[in-house]
PDB file of C-alpha atoms in Angstrom:
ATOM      1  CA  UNK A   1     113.365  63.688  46.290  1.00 47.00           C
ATOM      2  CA  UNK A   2     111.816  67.075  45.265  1.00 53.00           C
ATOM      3  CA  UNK A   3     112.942  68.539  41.926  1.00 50.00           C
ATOM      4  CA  UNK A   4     111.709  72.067  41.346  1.00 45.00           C
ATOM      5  CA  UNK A   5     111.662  74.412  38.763  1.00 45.00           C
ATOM      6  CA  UNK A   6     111.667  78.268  37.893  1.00 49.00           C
ATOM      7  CA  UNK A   7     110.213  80.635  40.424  1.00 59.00           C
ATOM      8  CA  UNK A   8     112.201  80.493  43.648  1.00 67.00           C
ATOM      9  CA  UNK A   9     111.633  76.784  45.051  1.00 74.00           C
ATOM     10  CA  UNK A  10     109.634  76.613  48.859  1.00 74.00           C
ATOM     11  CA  UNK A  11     112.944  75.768  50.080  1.00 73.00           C
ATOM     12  CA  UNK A  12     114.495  79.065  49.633  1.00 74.00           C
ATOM     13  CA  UNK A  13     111.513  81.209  50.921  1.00 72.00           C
ATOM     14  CA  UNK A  14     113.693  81.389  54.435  1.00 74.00           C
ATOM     15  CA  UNK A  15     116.220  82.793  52.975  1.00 72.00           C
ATOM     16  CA  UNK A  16     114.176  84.995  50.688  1.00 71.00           C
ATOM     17  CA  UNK A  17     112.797  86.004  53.617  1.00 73.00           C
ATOM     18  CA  UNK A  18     115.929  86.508  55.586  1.00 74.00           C
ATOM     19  CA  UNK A  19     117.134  88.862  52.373  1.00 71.00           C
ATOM     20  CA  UNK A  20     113.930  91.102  52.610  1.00 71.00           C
ATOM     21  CA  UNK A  21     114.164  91.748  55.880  1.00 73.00           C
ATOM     22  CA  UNK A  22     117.918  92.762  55.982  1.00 72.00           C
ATOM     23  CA  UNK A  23     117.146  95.300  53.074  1.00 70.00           C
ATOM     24  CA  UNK A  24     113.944  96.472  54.846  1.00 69.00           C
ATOM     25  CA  UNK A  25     116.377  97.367  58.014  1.00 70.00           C
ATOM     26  CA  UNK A  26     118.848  98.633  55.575  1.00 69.00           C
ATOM     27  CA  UNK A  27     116.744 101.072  53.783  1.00 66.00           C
ATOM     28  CA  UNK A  28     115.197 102.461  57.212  1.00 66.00           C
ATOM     29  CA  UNK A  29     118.517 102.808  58.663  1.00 59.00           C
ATOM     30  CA  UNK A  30     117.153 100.947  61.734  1.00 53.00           C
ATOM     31  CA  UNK A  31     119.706  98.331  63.540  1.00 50.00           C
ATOM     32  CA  UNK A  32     118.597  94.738  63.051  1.00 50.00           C
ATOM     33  CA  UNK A  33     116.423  93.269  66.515  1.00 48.00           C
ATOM     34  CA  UNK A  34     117.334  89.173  66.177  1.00 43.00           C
ATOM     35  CA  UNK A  35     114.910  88.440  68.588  1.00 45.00           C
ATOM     36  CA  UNK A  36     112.179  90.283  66.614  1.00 47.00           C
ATOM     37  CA  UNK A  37     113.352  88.767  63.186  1.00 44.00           C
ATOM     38  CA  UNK A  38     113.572  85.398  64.265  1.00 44.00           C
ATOM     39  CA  UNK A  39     109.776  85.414  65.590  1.00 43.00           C
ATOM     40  CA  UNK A  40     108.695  86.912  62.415  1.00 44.00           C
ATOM     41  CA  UNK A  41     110.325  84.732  59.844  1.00 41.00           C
ATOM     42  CA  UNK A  42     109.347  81.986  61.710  1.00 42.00           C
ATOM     43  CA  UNK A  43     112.598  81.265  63.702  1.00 42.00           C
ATOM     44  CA  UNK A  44     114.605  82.030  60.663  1.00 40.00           C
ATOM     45  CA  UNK A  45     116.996  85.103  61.860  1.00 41.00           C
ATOM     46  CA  UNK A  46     118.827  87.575  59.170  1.00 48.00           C
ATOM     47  CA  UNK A  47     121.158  84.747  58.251  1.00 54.00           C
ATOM     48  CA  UNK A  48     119.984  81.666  58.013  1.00 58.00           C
ATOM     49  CA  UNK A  49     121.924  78.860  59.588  1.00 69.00           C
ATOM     50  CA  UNK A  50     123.096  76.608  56.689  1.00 74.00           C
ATOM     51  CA  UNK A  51     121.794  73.446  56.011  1.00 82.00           C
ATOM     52  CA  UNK A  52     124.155  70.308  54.958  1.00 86.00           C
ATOM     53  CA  UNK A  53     121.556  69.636  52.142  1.00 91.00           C
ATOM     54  CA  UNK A  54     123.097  69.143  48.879  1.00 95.00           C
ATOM     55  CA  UNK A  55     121.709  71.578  45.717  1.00 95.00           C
ATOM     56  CA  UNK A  56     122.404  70.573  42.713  1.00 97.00           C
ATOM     57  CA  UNK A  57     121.068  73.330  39.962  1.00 96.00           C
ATOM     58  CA  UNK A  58     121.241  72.676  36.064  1.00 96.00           C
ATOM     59  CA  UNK A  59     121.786  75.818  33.736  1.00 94.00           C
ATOM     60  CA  UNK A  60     123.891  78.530  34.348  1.00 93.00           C
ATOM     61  CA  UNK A  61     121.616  81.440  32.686  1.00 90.00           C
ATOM     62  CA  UNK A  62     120.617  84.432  34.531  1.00 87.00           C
ATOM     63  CA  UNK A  63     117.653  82.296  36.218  1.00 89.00           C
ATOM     64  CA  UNK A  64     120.369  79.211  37.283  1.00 92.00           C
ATOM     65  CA  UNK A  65     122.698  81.905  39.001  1.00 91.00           C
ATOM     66  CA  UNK A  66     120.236  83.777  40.594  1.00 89.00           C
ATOM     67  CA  UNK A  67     119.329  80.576  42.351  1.00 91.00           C
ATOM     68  CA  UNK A  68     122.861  79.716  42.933  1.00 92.00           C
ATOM     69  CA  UNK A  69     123.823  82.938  44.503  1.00 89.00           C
ATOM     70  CA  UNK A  70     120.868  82.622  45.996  1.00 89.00           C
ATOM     71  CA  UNK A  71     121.028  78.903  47.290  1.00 91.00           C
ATOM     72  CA  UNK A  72     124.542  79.464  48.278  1.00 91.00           C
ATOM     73  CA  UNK A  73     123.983  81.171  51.660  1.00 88.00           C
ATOM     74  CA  UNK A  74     122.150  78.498  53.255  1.00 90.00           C
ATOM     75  CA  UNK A  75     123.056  75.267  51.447  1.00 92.00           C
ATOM     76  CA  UNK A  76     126.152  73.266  49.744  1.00 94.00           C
ATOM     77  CA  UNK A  77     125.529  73.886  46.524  1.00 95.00           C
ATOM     78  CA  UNK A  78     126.605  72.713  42.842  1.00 97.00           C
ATOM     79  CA  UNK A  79     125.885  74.427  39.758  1.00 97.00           C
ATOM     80  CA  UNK A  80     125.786  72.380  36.649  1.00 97.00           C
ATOM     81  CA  UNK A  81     126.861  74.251  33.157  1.00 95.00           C
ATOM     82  CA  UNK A  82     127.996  73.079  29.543  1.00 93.00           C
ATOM     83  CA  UNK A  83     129.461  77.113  28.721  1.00 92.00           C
ATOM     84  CA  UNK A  84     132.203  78.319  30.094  1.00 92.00           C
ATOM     85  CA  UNK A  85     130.517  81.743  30.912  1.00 92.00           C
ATOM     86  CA  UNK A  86     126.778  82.782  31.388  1.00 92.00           C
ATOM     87  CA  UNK A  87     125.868  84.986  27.800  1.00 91.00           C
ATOM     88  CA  UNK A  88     124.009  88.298  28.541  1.00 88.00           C
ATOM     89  CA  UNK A  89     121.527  87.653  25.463  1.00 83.00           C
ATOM     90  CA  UNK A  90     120.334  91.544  25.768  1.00 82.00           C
ATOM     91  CA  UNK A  91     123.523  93.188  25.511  1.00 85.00           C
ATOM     92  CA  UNK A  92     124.966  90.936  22.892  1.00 87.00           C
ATOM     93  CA  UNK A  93     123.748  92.391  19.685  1.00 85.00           C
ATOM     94  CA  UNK A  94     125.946  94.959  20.070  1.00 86.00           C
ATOM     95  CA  UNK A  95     128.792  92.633  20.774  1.00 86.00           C
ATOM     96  CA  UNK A  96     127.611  91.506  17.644  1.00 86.00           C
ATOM     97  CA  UNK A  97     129.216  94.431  15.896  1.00 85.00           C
ATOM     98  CA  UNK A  98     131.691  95.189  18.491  1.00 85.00           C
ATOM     99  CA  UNK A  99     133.722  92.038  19.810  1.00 83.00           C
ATOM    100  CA  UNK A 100     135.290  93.977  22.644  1.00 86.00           C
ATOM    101  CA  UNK A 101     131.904  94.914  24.289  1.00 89.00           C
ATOM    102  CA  UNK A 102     130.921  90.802  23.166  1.00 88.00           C
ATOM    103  CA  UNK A 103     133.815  90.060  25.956  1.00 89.00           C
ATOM    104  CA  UNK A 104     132.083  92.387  28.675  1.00 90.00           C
ATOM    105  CA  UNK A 105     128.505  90.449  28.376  1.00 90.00           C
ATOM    106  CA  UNK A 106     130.344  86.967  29.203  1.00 91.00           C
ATOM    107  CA  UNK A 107     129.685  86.250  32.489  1.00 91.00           C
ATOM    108  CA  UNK A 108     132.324  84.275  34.310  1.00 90.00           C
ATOM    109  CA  UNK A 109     131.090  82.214  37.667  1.00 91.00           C
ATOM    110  CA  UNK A 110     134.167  82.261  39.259  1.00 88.00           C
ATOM    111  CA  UNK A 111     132.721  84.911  41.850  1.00 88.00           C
ATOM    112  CA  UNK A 112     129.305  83.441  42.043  1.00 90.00           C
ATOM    113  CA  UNK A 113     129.052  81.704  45.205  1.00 93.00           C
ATOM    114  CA  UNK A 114     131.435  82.888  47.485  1.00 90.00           C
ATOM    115  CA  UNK A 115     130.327  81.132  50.082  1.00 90.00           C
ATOM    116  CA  UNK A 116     131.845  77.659  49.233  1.00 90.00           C
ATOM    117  CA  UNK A 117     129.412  76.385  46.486  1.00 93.00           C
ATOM    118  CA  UNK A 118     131.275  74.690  43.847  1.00 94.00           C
ATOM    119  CA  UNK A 119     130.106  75.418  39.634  1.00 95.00           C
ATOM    120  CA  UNK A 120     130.717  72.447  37.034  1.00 96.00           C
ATOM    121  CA  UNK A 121     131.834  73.905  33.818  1.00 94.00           C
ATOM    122  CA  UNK A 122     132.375  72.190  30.788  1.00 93.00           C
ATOM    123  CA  UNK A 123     129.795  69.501  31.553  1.00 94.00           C
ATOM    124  CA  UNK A 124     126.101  69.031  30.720  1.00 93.00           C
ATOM    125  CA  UNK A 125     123.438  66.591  32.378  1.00 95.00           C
ATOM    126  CA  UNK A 126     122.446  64.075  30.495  1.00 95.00           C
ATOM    127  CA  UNK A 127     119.891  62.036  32.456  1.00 95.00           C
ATOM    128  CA  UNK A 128     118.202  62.685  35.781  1.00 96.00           C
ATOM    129  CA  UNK A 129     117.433  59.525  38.139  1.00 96.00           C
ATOM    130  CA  UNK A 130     114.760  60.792  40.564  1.00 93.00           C
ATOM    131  CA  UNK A 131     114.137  57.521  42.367  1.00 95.00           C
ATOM    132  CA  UNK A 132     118.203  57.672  43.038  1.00 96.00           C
ATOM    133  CA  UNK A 133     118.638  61.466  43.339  1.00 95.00           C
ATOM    134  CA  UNK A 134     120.862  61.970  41.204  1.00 96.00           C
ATOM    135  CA  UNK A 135     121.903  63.259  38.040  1.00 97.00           C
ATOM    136  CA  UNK A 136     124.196  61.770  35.466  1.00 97.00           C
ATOM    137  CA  UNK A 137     126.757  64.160  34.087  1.00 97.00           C
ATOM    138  CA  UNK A 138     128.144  63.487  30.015  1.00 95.00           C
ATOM    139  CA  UNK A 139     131.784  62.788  31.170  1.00 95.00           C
ATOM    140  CA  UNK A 140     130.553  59.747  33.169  1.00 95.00           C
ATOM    141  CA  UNK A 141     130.432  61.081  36.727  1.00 96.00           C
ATOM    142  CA  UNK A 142     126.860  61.687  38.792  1.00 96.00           C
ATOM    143  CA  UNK A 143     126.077  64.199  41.512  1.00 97.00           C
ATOM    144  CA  UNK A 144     123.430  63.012  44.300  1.00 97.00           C
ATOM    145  CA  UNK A 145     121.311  66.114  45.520  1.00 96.00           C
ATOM    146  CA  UNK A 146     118.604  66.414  48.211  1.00 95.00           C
ATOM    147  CA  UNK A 147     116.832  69.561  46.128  1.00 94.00           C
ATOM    148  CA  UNK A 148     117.597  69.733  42.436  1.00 95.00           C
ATOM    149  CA  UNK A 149     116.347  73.158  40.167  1.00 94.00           C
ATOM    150  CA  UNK A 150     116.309  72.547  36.536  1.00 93.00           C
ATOM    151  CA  UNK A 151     117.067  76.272  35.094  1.00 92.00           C
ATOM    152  CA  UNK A 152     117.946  75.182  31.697  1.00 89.00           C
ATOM    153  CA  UNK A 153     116.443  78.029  29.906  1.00 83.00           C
ATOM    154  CA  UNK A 154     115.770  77.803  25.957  1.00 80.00           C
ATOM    155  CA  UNK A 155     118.510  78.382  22.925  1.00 78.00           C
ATOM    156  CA  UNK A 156     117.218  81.163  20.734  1.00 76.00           C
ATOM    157  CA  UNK A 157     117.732  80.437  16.978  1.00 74.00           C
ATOM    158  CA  UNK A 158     119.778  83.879  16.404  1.00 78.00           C
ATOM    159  CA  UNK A 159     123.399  84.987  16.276  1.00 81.00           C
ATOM    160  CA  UNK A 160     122.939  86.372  20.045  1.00 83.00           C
ATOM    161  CA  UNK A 161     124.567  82.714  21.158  1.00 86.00           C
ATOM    162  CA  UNK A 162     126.572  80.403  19.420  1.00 88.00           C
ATOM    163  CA  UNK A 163     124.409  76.952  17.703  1.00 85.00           C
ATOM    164  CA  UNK A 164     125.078  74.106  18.712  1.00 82.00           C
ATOM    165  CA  UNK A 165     128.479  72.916  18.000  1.00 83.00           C
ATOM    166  CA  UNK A 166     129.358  75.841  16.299  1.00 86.00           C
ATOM    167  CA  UNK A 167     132.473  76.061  18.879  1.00 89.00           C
ATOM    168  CA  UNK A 168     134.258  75.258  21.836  1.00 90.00           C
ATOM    169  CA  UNK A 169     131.581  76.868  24.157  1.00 90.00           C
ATOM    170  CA  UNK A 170     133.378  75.047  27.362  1.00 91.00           C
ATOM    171  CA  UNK A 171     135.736  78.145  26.998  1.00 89.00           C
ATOM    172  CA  UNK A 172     135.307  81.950  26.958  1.00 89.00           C
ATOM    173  CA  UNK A 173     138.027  81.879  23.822  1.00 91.00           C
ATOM    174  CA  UNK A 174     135.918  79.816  22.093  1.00 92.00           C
ATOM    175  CA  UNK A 175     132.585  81.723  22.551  1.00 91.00           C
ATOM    176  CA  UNK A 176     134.283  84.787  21.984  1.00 91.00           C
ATOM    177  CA  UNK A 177     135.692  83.382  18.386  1.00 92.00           C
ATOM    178  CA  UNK A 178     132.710  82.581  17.593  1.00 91.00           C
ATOM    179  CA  UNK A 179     130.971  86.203  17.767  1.00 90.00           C
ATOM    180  CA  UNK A 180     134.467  87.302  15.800  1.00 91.00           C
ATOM    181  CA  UNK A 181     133.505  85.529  12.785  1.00 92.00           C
ATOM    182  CA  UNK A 182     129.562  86.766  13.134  1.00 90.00           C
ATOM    183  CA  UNK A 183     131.068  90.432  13.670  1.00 90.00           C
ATOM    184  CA  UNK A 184     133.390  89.667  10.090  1.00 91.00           C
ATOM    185  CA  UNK A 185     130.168  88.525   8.485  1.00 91.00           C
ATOM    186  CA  UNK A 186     128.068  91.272   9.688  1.00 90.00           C
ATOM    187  CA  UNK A 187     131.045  93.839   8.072  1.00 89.00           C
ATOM    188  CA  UNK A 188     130.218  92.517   4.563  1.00 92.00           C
ATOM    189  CA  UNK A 189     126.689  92.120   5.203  1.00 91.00           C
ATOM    190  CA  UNK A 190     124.903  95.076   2.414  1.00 92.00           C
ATOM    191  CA  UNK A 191     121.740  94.502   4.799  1.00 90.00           C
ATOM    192  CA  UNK A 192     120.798  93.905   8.506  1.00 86.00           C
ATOM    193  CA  UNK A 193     117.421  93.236   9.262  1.00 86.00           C
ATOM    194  CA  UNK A 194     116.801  93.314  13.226  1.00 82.00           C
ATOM    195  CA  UNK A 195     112.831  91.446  13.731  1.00 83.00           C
ATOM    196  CA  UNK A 196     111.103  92.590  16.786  1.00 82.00           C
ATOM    197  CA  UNK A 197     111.440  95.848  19.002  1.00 84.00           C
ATOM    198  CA  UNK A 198     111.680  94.367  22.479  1.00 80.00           C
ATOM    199  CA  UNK A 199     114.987  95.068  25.084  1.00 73.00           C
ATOM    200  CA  UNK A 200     116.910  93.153  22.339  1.00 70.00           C
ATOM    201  CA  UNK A 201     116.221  94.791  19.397  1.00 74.00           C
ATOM    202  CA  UNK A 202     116.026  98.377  20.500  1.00 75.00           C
TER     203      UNK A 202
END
């Protein structure tokens, strides 16, 4: 079975497709023609018609729930995360010094997929079985997929996310606890160095 990885899999070009052309009509305030959207998306019309296909997506950054939301109109689709909440890395250093504004760059997934996909919290993948399709999840259950995306992302080595095991990161409490006692240590800091002048350092 196909397992695919960071840009948008073939799979989803219909509905990439479908999305383009519904904001195209949108932004030249002209009514949608079906008839003329189906023929030029290749019989795909403005909503595609979901599929029974199972998703399964791994990592629940920004790049794992854009392809969830995505994923979620046309397909049943499960989304696979060890955190509790998705960490905006780029606002977080100044949650670092603020814990308040740390609690408005967790992301919950609650609202991601409101069109009946289902998100796995708490849980990480610990071994995929292509020739089975299937993945094998660390509390001893397995999901079977027909498309699997593998959006695991990278852990940075700074205080923008918690280490590993450095808390409970299956909850928002715990996460957030965890920048508390970074925001306490940056308060009795003499110095702060901040390396590199990208979108998260400026």
């Amino acid at each position: 079975s196909p397992a695919v990885s960071l840009p948008v899999p073939s799979f989803l070009f219909p509905v990439c497709r479908a999305r383009a052309r519904r904001a195209s009509a949108e932004r030249s305030n002209r009514p949608h023609r079906w008839s003329e959207s189906r023929a030029a998306m290749g019989g795909f019309c403005s909503q595609p018609q979901r599929s029974a296909k199972h998703v399964v997506i791994v990592g629940g950054g920004l790049g794992g729930k854009s392809m969830a939301g995505l994923a979620d109109t046309a397909f049943a689709v499960t989304l696979v995360e060890k955190r509790g909440a998705m960490i905006y890395k780029i606002g977080m250093p100044r949650g670092l010094v603020d814990t308040s504004f740390a609690t408005d760059c967790l992301v919950p997934y609650d609202k991601l997929m409101p069109n009946g996909g289902t998100v796995r919290t708490g849980v990480a993948v610990t071994r995929v079985d292509g020739s089975a399709s299937k993945v094998h999840l660390d509390n001893g259950s397995d999901l079977s997929y027909d498309y699997l995306i593998l959006a695991v992302g990278a852990r940075s080595h700074s205080p923008c996310e918690p280490p590993p095991n450095a808390c409970d990161e299956t909850s928002t409490a715990g996460i957030i606890e965890y920048f508390k006692k970074v925001c306490e240590e940056i308060k009795t800091a003499s110095r702060v160095v901040l390396v590199g002048g990208g979108p998260v350092g400026v």
